PDB file of C-alpha atoms in Angstrom:
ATOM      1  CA  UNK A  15       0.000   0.000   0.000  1.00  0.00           C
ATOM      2  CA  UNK A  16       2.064   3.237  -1.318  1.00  0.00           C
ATOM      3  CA  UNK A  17      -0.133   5.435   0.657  1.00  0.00           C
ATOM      4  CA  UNK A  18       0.644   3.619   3.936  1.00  0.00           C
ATOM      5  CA  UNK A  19       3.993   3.257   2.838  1.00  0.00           C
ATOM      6  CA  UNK A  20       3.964   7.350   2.303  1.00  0.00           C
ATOM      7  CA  UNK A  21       2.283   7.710   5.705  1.00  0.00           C
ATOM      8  CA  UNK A  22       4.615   5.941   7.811  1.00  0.00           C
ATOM      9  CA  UNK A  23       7.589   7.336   6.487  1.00  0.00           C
ATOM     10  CA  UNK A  24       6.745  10.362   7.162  1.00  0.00           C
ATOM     11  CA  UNK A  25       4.995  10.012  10.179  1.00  0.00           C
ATOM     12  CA  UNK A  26       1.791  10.948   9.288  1.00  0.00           C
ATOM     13  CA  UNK A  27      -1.298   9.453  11.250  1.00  0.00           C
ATOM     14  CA  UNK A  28      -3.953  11.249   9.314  1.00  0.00           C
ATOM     15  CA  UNK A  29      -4.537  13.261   5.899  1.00  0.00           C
ATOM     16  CA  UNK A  30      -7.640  15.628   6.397  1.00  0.00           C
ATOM     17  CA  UNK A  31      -8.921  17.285   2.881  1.00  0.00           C
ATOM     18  CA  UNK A  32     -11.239  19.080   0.855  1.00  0.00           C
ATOM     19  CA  UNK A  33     -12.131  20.266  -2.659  1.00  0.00           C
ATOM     20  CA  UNK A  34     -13.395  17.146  -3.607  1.00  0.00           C
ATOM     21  CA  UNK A  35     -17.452  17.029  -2.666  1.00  0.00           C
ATOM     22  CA  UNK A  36     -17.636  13.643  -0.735  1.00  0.00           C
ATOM     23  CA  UNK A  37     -21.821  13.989   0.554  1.00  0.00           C
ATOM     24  CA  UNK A  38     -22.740  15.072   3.594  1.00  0.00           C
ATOM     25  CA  UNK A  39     -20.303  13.432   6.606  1.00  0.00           C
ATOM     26  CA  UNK A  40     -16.840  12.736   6.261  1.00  0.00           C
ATOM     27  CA  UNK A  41     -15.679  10.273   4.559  1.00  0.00           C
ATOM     28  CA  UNK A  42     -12.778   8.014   6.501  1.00  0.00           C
ATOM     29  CA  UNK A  43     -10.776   6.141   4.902  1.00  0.00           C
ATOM     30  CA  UNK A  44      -8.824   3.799   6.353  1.00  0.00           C
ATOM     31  CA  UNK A  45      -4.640   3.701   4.940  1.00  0.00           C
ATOM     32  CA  UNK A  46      -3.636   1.336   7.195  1.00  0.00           C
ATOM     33  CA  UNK A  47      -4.702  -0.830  10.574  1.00  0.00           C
ATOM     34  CA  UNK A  48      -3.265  -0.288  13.772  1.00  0.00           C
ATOM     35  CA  UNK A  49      -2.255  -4.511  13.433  1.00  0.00           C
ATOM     36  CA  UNK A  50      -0.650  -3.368  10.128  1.00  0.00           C
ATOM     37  CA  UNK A  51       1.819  -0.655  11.705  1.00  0.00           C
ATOM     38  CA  UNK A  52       2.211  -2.236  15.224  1.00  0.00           C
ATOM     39  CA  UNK A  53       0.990   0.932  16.782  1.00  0.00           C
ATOM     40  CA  UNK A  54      -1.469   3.877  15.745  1.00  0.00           C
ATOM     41  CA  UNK A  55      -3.628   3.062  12.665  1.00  0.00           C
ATOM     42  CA  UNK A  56      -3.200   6.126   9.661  1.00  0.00           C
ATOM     43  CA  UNK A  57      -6.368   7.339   8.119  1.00  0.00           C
ATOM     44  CA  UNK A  58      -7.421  10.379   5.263  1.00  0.00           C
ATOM     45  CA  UNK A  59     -10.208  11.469   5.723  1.00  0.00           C
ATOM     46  CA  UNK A  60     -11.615  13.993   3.297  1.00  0.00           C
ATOM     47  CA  UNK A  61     -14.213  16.401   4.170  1.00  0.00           C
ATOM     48  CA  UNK A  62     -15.918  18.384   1.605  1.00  0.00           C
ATOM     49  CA  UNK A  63     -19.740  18.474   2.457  1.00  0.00           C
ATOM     50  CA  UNK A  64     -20.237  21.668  -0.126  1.00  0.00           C
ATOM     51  CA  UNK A  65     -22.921  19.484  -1.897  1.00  0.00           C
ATOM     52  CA  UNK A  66     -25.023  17.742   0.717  1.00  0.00           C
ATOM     53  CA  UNK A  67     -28.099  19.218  -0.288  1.00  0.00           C
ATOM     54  CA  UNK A  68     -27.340  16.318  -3.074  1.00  0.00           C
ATOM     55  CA  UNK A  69     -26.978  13.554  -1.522  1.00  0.00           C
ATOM     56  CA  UNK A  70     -29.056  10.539  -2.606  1.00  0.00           C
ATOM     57  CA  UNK A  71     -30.414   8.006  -0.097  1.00  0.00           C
ATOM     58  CA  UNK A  72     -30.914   4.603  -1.343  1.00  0.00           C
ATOM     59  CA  UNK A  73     -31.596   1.091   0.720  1.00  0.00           C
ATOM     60  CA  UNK A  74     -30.338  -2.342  -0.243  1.00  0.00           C
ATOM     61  CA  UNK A  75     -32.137  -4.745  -2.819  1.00  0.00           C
ATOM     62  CA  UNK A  76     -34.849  -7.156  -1.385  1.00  0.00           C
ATOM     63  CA  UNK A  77     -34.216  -5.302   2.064  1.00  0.00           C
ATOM     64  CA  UNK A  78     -37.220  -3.355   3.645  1.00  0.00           C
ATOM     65  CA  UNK A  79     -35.681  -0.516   5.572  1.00  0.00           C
ATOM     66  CA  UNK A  80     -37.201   2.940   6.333  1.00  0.00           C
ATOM     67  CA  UNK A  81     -36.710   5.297   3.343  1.00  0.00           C
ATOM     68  CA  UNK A  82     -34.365   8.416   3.953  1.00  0.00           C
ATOM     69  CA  UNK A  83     -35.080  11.155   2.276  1.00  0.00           C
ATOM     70  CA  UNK A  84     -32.641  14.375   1.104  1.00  0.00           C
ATOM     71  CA  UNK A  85     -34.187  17.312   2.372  1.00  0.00           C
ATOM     72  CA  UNK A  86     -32.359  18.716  -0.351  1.00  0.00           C
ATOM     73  CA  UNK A  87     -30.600  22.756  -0.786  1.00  0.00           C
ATOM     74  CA  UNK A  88     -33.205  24.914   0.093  1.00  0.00           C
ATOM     75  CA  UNK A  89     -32.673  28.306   0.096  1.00  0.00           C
ATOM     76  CA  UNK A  90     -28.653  27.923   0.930  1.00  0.00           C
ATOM     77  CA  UNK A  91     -26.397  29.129  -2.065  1.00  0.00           C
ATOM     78  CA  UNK A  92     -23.881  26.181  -1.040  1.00  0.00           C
ATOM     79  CA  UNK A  93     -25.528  23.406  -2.160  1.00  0.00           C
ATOM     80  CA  UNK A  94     -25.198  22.289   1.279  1.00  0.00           C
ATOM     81  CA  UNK A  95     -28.703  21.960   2.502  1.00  0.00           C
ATOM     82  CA  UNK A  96     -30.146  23.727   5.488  1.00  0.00           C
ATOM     83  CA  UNK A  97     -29.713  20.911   7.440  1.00  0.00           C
ATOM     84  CA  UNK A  98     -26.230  19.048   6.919  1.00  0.00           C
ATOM     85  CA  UNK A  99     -23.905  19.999   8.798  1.00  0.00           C
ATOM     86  CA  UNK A 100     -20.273  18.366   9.963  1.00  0.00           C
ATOM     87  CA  UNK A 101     -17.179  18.633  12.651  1.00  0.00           C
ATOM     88  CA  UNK A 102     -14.580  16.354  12.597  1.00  0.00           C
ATOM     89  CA  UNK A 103     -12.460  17.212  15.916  1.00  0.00           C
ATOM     90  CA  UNK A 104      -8.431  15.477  15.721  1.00  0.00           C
ATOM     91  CA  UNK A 105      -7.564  15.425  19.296  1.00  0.00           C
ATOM     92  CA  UNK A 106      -3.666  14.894  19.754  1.00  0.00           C
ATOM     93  CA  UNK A 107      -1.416  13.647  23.071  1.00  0.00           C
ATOM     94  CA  UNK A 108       1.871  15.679  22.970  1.00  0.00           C
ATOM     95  CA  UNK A 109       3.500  13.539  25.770  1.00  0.00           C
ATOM     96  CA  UNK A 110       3.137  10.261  23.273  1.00  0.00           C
ATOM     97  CA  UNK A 111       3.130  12.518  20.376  1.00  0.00           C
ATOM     98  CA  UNK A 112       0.609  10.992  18.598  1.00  0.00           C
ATOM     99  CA  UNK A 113      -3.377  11.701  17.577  1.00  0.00           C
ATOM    100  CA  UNK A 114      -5.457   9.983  20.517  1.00  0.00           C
ATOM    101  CA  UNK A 115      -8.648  10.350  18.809  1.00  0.00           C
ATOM    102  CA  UNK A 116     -10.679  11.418  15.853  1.00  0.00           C
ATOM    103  CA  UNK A 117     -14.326  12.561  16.648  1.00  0.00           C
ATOM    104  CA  UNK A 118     -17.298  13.150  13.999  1.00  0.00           C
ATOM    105  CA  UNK A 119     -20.096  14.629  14.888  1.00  0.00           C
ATOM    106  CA  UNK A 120     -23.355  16.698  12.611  1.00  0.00           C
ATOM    107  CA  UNK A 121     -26.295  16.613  11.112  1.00  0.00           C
ATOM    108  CA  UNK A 122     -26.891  14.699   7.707  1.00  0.00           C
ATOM    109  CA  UNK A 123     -28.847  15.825   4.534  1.00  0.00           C
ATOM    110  CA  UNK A 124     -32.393  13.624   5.944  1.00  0.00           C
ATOM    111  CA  UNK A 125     -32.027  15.466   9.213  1.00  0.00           C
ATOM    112  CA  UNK A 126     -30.394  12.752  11.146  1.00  0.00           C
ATOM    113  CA  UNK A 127     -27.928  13.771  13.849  1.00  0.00           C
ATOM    114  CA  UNK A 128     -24.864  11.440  14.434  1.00  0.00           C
ATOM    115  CA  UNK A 129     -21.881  11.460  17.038  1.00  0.00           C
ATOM    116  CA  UNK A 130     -19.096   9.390  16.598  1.00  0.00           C
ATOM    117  CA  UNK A 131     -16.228   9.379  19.668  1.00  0.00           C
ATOM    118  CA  UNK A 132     -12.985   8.103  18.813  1.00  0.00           C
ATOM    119  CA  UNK A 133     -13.056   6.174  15.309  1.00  0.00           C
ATOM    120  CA  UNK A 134     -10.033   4.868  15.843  1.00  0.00           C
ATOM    121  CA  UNK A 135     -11.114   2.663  19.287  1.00  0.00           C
ATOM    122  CA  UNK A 136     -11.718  -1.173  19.228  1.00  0.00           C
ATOM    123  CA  UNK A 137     -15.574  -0.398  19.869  1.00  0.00           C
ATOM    124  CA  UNK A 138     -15.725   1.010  15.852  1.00  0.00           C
ATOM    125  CA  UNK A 139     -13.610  -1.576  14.985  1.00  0.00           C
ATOM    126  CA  UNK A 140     -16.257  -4.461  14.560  1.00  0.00           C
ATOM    127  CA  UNK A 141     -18.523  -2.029  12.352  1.00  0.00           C
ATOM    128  CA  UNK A 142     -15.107  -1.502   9.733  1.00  0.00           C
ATOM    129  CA  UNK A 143     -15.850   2.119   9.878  1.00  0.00           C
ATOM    130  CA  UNK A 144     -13.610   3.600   7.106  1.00  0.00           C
ATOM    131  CA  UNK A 145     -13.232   0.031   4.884  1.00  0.00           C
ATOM    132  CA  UNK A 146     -15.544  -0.929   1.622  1.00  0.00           C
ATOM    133  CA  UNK A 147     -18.029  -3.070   1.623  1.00  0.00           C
ATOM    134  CA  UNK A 148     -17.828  -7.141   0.724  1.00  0.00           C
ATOM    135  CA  UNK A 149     -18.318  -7.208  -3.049  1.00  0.00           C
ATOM    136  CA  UNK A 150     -21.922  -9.408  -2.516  1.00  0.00           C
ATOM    137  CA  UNK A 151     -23.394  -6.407  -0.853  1.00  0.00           C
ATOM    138  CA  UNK A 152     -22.673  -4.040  -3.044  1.00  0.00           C
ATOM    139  CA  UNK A 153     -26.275  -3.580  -5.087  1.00  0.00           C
ATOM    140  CA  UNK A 154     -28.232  -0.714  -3.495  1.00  0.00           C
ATOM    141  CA  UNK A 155     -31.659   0.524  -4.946  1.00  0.00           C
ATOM    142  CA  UNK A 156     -31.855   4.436  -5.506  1.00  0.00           C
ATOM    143  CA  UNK A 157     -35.489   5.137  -3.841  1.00  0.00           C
ATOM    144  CA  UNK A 158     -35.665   8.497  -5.212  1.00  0.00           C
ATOM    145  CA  UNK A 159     -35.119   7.758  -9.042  1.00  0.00           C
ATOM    146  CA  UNK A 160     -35.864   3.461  -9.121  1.00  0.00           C
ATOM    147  CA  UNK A 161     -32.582   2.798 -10.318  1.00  0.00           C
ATOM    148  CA  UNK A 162     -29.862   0.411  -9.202  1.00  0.00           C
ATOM    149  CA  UNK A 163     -26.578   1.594  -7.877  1.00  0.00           C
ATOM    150  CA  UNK A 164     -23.936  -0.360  -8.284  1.00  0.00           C
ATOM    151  CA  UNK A 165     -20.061  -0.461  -7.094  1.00  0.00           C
ATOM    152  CA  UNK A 166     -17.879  -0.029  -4.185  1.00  0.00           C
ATOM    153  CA  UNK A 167     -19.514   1.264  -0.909  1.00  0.00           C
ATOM    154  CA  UNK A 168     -17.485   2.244   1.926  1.00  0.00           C
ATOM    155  CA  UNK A 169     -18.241   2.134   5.470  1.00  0.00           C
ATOM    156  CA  UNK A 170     -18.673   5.324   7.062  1.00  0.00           C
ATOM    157  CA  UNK A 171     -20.072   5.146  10.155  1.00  0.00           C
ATOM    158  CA  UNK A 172     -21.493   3.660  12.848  1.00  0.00           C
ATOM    159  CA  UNK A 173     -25.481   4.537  13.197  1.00  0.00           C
ATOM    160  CA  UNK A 174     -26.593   3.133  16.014  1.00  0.00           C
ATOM    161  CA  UNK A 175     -26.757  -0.434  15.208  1.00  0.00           C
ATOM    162  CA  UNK A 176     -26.400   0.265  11.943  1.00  0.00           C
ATOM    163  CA  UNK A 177     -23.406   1.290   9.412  1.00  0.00           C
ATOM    164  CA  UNK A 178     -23.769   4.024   7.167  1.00  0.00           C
ATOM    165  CA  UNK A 179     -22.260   3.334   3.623  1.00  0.00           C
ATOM    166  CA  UNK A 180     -21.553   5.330   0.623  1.00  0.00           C
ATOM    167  CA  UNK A 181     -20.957   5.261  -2.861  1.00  0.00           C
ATOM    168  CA  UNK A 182     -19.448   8.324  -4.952  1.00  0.00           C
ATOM    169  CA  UNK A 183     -19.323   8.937  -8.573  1.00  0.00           C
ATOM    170  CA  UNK A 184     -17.606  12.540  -9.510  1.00  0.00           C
ATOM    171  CA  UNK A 185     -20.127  14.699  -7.788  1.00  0.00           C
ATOM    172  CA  UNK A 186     -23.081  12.058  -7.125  1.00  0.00           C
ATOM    173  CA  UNK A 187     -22.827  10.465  -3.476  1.00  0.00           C
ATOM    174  CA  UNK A 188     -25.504   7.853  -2.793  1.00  0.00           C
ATOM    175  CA  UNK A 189     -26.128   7.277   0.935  1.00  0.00           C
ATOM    176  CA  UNK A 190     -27.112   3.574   2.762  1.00  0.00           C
ATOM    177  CA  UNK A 191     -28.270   2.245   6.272  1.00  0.00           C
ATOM    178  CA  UNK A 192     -27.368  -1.125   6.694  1.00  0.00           C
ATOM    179  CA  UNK A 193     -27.125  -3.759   9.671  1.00  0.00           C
TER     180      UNK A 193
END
């Protein structure tokens, strides 16, 4: 993995970006495991939410789940919604120089609000925030136009007892609830 390669020689723990429209959250990705580096696991996580007002919800073939809807721009020149809204806090310890924790917290574009303490803890471990999705589970149905979406969803975030997955296609991000 080049990019964990990159990371580690530089001693970088985490890549935080923008200008690149991701939905309406942040959208972790993660570089490298803390098992694969013996120590603190390295994640980028890129954060443009300038088009949230966009975001399209859609729910997994064959699977009855409640439908999510966009509440879409409104009257905000952004394109971000009037809802969505995001903070992702770094917090760092100086005496093991080193980032402790990365928190998420906002609203998303259906009105939702999620908090997210510490990504990088064992509990978010089991729900593979920040990984893609197995390949059979990667068929979602678009509720809003009928259409299939198909390829690589990544895991997000944990929603109660739920993960939140996303697919993004240039400036289309579709967004899932799944168990």
């Amino acid at each position: 993995n080049p990019v964990g390669r990159f990371m580690k020689n530089e001693k970088l723990q985490i890549i935080l970006s923008g200008h690149q429209p991701i939905g309406d959250m942040p959208w972790p990705i993660l570089v490298s495991s803390r098992d694969e580096t013996n120590g603190s696991a390295r994640w980028v996580i890129p954060c443009d939410t300038s088009f949230s007002g966009d975001t399209g919800w859609t729910t997994t073939d064959g699977c009855e789940s409640t439908m999510r809807k966009n509440v879409g721009r409104g009257s905000v020149k952004s394109g971000r919604g009037e809802v969505s809204i995001c903070e992702t806090l770094v917090k760092f310890c100086h005496s093991k120089n080193e980032v402790s924790a990365i928190d998420m917290h906002g609203c998303l574009s259906d009105g939702s609000n999620y908090v997210m303490k510490n990504i990088t803890s064992n509990d978010y471990e089991n729900f593979r925030i920040g990984r893609a999705l197995a390949t059979e589970q990667k068929r979602f149905y678009d509720t809003s136009s009928g259409i299939s979406r198909e390829g690589i969803f990544w895991i997000k975030a944990k929603f109660g007892h739920q993960r939140l997955v996303s697919h993004g296609k240039g400036y289309n991000v579709w967004n899932a609830l799944i168990r």
